[in-house]
């Protein structure tokens, strides 16, 4: 993502730690996809993609804060937020494909109706795929 380029202009006094938090979240997206791709099951891969989706949400939030604080040019900031949303949508599609493939091959997929799975709580609403 181009977040690194815009974060270079952040003034630490206006938003202490924002640049490092933004960069950590940006790196977490690709790191979780890469780690998930190396897992043994599609279900496990999908779990890591869910974490990547959460990181994309975090990146969008940090960029929005930077925009609100006037740390980023509005045009550039909005364009990068749009790219972040596009990445998140691709991740939702990847997760959906992984879960469908797992279900077709007989693996039990995590529930999407809010019920827990093997004692785990359901994902927060913010991590569920939005209706389009």
mmCIF file with all atom_site columns, C-alpha atoms in Angstrom, residues 8-112:
data_model
loop_
_atom_site.group_PDB
_atom_site.id
_atom_site.type_symbol
_atom_site.label_atom_id
_atom_site.label_alt_id
_atom_site.label_comp_id
_atom_site.label_asym_id
_atom_site.label_entity_id
_atom_site.label_seq_id
_atom_site.pdbx_PDB_ins_code
_atom_site.Cartn_x
_atom_site.Cartn_y
_atom_site.Cartn_z
_atom_site.occupancy
_atom_site.B_iso_or_equiv
_atom_site.pdbx_formal_charge
_atom_site.auth_seq_id
_atom_site.auth_comp_id
_atom_site.auth_asym_id
_atom_site.auth_atom_id
_atom_site.pdbx_PDB_model_num
ATOM 1   C CA . UNK A 1 8   ? 6.460   9.948   5.965  1.00 0.00 ? 8   UNK A CA 1
ATOM 2   C CA . UNK A 1 9   ? 4.855   13.384  6.226  1.00 0.00 ? 9   UNK A CA 1
ATOM 3   C CA . UNK A 1 10  ? 3.257   12.763  9.638  1.00 0.00 ? 10  UNK A CA 1
ATOM 4   C CA . UNK A 1 11  ? 4.412   15.169  12.321 1.00 0.00 ? 11  UNK A CA 1
ATOM 5   C CA . UNK A 1 12  ? 5.029   13.100  15.477 1.00 0.00 ? 12  UNK A CA 1
ATOM 6   C CA . UNK A 1 13  ? 3.911   15.934  17.726 1.00 0.00 ? 13  UNK A CA 1
ATOM 7   C CA . UNK A 1 14  ? 0.409   15.922  16.187 1.00 0.00 ? 14  UNK A CA 1
ATOM 8   C CA . UNK A 1 15  ? -0.134  12.172  16.326 1.00 0.00 ? 15  UNK A CA 1
ATOM 9   C CA . UNK A 1 16  ? 2.429   10.335  18.439 1.00 0.00 ? 16  UNK A CA 1
ATOM 10  C CA . UNK A 1 17  ? 2.812   6.756   17.284 1.00 0.00 ? 17  UNK A CA 1
ATOM 11  C CA . UNK A 1 18  ? 0.336   7.026   14.405 1.00 0.00 ? 18  UNK A CA 1
ATOM 12  C CA . UNK A 1 19  ? 2.951   6.341   11.733 1.00 0.00 ? 19  UNK A CA 1
ATOM 13  C CA . UNK A 1 20  ? 4.251   3.216   13.465 1.00 0.00 ? 20  UNK A CA 1
ATOM 14  C CA . UNK A 1 21  ? 0.721   1.928   14.125 1.00 0.00 ? 21  UNK A CA 1
ATOM 15  C CA . UNK A 1 22  ? -0.231  2.527   10.500 1.00 0.00 ? 22  UNK A CA 1
ATOM 16  C CA . UNK A 1 23  ? 2.862   0.753   9.190  1.00 0.00 ? 23  UNK A CA 1
ATOM 17  C CA . UNK A 1 24  ? 2.384   -2.190  11.570 1.00 0.00 ? 24  UNK A CA 1
ATOM 18  C CA . UNK A 1 25  ? -1.223  -2.612  10.388 1.00 0.00 ? 25  UNK A CA 1
ATOM 19  C CA . UNK A 1 26  ? -0.217  -2.325  6.713  1.00 0.00 ? 26  UNK A CA 1
ATOM 20  C CA . UNK A 1 27  ? 2.455   -5.002  7.133  1.00 0.00 ? 27  UNK A CA 1
ATOM 21  C CA . UNK A 1 28  ? 0.051   -7.216  9.043  1.00 0.00 ? 28  UNK A CA 1
ATOM 22  C CA . UNK A 1 29  ? -2.253  -7.534  6.016  1.00 0.00 ? 29  UNK A CA 1
ATOM 23  C CA . UNK A 1 30  ? 0.267   -9.203  3.734  1.00 0.00 ? 30  UNK A CA 1
ATOM 24  C CA . UNK A 1 31  ? 1.966   -11.047 6.580  1.00 0.00 ? 31  UNK A CA 1
ATOM 25  C CA . UNK A 1 32  ? -1.260  -12.781 7.585  1.00 0.00 ? 32  UNK A CA 1
ATOM 26  C CA . UNK A 1 33  ? -2.129  -13.686 3.997  1.00 0.00 ? 33  UNK A CA 1
ATOM 27  C CA . UNK A 1 34  ? 1.355   -15.150 3.521  1.00 0.00 ? 34  UNK A CA 1
ATOM 28  C CA . UNK A 1 35  ? 1.222   -17.056 6.793  1.00 0.00 ? 35  UNK A CA 1
ATOM 29  C CA . UNK A 1 36  ? -2.262  -18.369 6.059  1.00 0.00 ? 36  UNK A CA 1
ATOM 30  C CA . UNK A 1 37  ? -1.218  -19.534 2.597  1.00 0.00 ? 37  UNK A CA 1
ATOM 31  C CA . UNK A 1 38  ? 1.325   -21.784 4.252  1.00 0.00 ? 38  UNK A CA 1
ATOM 32  C CA . UNK A 1 39  ? -1.233  -23.508 6.452  1.00 0.00 ? 39  UNK A CA 1
ATOM 33  C CA . UNK A 1 40  ? -2.481  -27.050 5.927  1.00 0.00 ? 40  UNK A CA 1
ATOM 34  C CA . UNK A 1 41  ? -6.170  -26.305 5.515  1.00 0.00 ? 41  UNK A CA 1
ATOM 35  C CA . UNK A 1 42  ? -8.375  -23.812 3.741  1.00 0.00 ? 42  UNK A CA 1
ATOM 36  C CA . UNK A 1 43  ? -10.198 -23.182 7.003  1.00 0.00 ? 43  UNK A CA 1
ATOM 37  C CA . UNK A 1 44  ? -6.958  -22.184 8.703  1.00 0.00 ? 44  UNK A CA 1
ATOM 38  C CA . UNK A 1 45  ? -6.016  -20.008 5.711  1.00 0.00 ? 45  UNK A CA 1
ATOM 39  C CA . UNK A 1 46  ? -9.434  -18.330 5.946  1.00 0.00 ? 46  UNK A CA 1
ATOM 40  C CA . UNK A 1 47  ? -8.794  -17.590 9.633  1.00 0.00 ? 47  UNK A CA 1
ATOM 41  C CA . UNK A 1 48  ? -5.607  -15.734 8.734  1.00 0.00 ? 48  UNK A CA 1
ATOM 42  C CA . UNK A 1 49  ? -7.424  -13.865 5.960  1.00 0.00 ? 49  UNK A CA 1
ATOM 43  C CA . UNK A 1 50  ? -9.951  -12.757 8.600  1.00 0.00 ? 50  UNK A CA 1
ATOM 44  C CA . UNK A 1 51  ? -7.076  -11.338 10.617 1.00 0.00 ? 51  UNK A CA 1
ATOM 45  C CA . UNK A 1 52  ? -5.822  -9.565  7.474  1.00 0.00 ? 52  UNK A CA 1
ATOM 46  C CA . UNK A 1 53  ? -9.323  -8.064  7.043  1.00 0.00 ? 53  UNK A CA 1
ATOM 47  C CA . UNK A 1 54  ? -9.154  -6.741  10.597 1.00 0.00 ? 54  UNK A CA 1
ATOM 48  C CA . UNK A 1 55  ? -5.769  -5.191  9.815  1.00 0.00 ? 55  UNK A CA 1
ATOM 49  C CA . UNK A 1 56  ? -7.238  -3.524  6.712  1.00 0.00 ? 56  UNK A CA 1
ATOM 50  C CA . UNK A 1 57  ? -9.957  -2.064  8.957  1.00 0.00 ? 57  UNK A CA 1
ATOM 51  C CA . UNK A 1 58  ? -7.228  -0.745  11.225 1.00 0.00 ? 58  UNK A CA 1
ATOM 52  C CA . UNK A 1 59  ? -5.338  0.814   8.301  1.00 0.00 ? 59  UNK A CA 1
ATOM 53  C CA . UNK A 1 60  ? -8.509  2.560   7.147  1.00 0.00 ? 60  UNK A CA 1
ATOM 54  C CA . UNK A 1 61  ? -9.070  3.897   10.656 1.00 0.00 ? 61  UNK A CA 1
ATOM 55  C CA . UNK A 1 62  ? -5.512  5.218   10.976 1.00 0.00 ? 62  UNK A CA 1
ATOM 56  C CA . UNK A 1 63  ? -5.761  6.888   7.558  1.00 0.00 ? 63  UNK A CA 1
ATOM 57  C CA . UNK A 1 64  ? -9.074  8.468   8.550  1.00 0.00 ? 64  UNK A CA 1
ATOM 58  C CA . UNK A 1 65  ? -7.494  9.828   11.723 1.00 0.00 ? 65  UNK A CA 1
ATOM 59  C CA . UNK A 1 66  ? -4.601  11.233  9.663  1.00 0.00 ? 66  UNK A CA 1
ATOM 60  C CA . UNK A 1 67  ? -7.115  12.907  7.343  1.00 0.00 ? 67  UNK A CA 1
ATOM 61  C CA . UNK A 1 68  ? -9.097  14.310  10.280 1.00 0.00 ? 68  UNK A CA 1
ATOM 62  C CA . UNK A 1 69  ? -5.918  15.736  11.800 1.00 0.00 ? 69  UNK A CA 1
ATOM 63  C CA . UNK A 1 70  ? -4.911  17.313  8.502  1.00 0.00 ? 70  UNK A CA 1
ATOM 64  C CA . UNK A 1 71  ? -1.739  15.210  8.272  1.00 0.00 ? 71  UNK A CA 1
ATOM 65  C CA . UNK A 1 72  ? -2.516  14.054  4.752  1.00 0.00 ? 72  UNK A CA 1
ATOM 66  C CA . UNK A 1 73  ? -3.652  15.855  1.619  1.00 0.00 ? 73  UNK A CA 1
ATOM 67  C CA . UNK A 1 74  ? -7.383  15.131  1.281  1.00 0.00 ? 74  UNK A CA 1
ATOM 68  C CA . UNK A 1 75  ? -7.196  13.972  -2.342 1.00 0.00 ? 75  UNK A CA 1
ATOM 69  C CA . UNK A 1 76  ? -4.291  11.613  -1.725 1.00 0.00 ? 76  UNK A CA 1
ATOM 70  C CA . UNK A 1 77  ? -5.742  10.385  1.572  1.00 0.00 ? 77  UNK A CA 1
ATOM 71  C CA . UNK A 1 78  ? -9.135  9.594   0.062  1.00 0.00 ? 78  UNK A CA 1
ATOM 72  C CA . UNK A 1 79  ? -7.482  7.756   -2.832 1.00 0.00 ? 79  UNK A CA 1
ATOM 73  C CA . UNK A 1 80  ? -5.471  5.607   -0.423 1.00 0.00 ? 80  UNK A CA 1
ATOM 74  C CA . UNK A 1 81  ? -8.506  4.932   1.769  1.00 0.00 ? 81  UNK A CA 1
ATOM 75  C CA . UNK A 1 82  ? -10.271 3.789   -1.411 1.00 0.00 ? 82  UNK A CA 1
ATOM 76  C CA . UNK A 1 83  ? -7.402  1.407   -2.159 1.00 0.00 ? 83  UNK A CA 1
ATOM 77  C CA . UNK A 1 84  ? -7.616  0.069   1.386  1.00 0.00 ? 84  UNK A CA 1
ATOM 78  C CA . UNK A 1 85  ? -11.338 -0.608  0.929  1.00 0.00 ? 85  UNK A CA 1
ATOM 79  C CA . UNK A 1 86  ? -10.579 -2.344  -2.384 1.00 0.00 ? 86  UNK A CA 1
ATOM 80  C CA . UNK A 1 87  ? -7.976  -4.574  -0.689 1.00 0.00 ? 87  UNK A CA 1
ATOM 81  C CA . UNK A 1 88  ? -10.459 -5.421  2.059  1.00 0.00 ? 88  UNK A CA 1
ATOM 82  C CA . UNK A 1 89  ? -13.095 -6.407  -0.521 1.00 0.00 ? 89  UNK A CA 1
ATOM 83  C CA . UNK A 1 90  ? -10.570 -8.675  -2.244 1.00 0.00 ? 90  UNK A CA 1
ATOM 84  C CA . UNK A 1 91  ? -9.774  -10.259 1.107  1.00 0.00 ? 91  UNK A CA 1
ATOM 85  C CA . UNK A 1 92  ? -13.490 -10.871 1.748  1.00 0.00 ? 92  UNK A CA 1
ATOM 86  C CA . UNK A 1 93  ? -13.683 -12.574 -1.655 1.00 0.00 ? 93  UNK A CA 1
ATOM 87  C CA . UNK A 1 94  ? -10.633 -14.705 -0.907 1.00 0.00 ? 94  UNK A CA 1
ATOM 88  C CA . UNK A 1 95  ? -12.064 -15.743 2.450  1.00 0.00 ? 95  UNK A CA 1
ATOM 89  C CA . UNK A 1 96  ? -15.431 -16.587 0.872  1.00 0.00 ? 96  UNK A CA 1
ATOM 90  C CA . UNK A 1 97  ? -13.704 -18.704 -1.816 1.00 0.00 ? 97  UNK A CA 1
ATOM 91  C CA . UNK A 1 98  ? -11.599 -20.524 0.775  1.00 0.00 ? 98  UNK A CA 1
ATOM 92  C CA . UNK A 1 99  ? -14.602 -21.336 2.942  1.00 0.00 ? 99  UNK A CA 1
ATOM 93  C CA . UNK A 1 100 ? -16.664 -22.498 -0.042 1.00 0.00 ? 100 UNK A CA 1
ATOM 94  C CA . UNK A 1 101 ? -13.819 -24.727 -1.238 1.00 0.00 ? 101 UNK A CA 1
ATOM 95  C CA . UNK A 1 102 ? -13.413 -26.143 2.255  1.00 0.00 ? 102 UNK A CA 1
ATOM 96  C CA . UNK A 1 103 ? -17.145 -26.866 2.480  1.00 0.00 ? 103 UNK A CA 1
ATOM 97  C CA . UNK A 1 104 ? -17.106 -28.571 -0.935 1.00 0.00 ? 104 UNK A CA 1
ATOM 98  C CA . UNK A 1 105 ? -14.309 -30.833 0.235  1.00 0.00 ? 105 UNK A CA 1
ATOM 99  C CA . UNK A 1 106 ? -16.093 -31.785 3.428  1.00 0.00 ? 106 UNK A CA 1
ATOM 100 C CA . UNK A 1 107 ? -14.265 -29.579 5.905  1.00 0.00 ? 107 UNK A CA 1
ATOM 101 C CA . UNK A 1 108 ? -16.450 -27.898 8.457  1.00 0.00 ? 108 UNK A CA 1
ATOM 102 C CA . UNK A 1 109 ? -16.485 -24.170 7.900  1.00 0.00 ? 109 UNK A CA 1
ATOM 103 C CA . UNK A 1 110 ? -16.912 -21.701 10.701 1.00 0.00 ? 110 UNK A CA 1
ATOM 104 C CA . UNK A 1 111 ? -20.536 -20.634 11.057 1.00 0.00 ? 111 UNK A CA 1
ATOM 105 C CA . UNK A 1 112 ? -21.605 -17.314 9.632  1.00 0.00 ? 112 UNK A CA 1
#
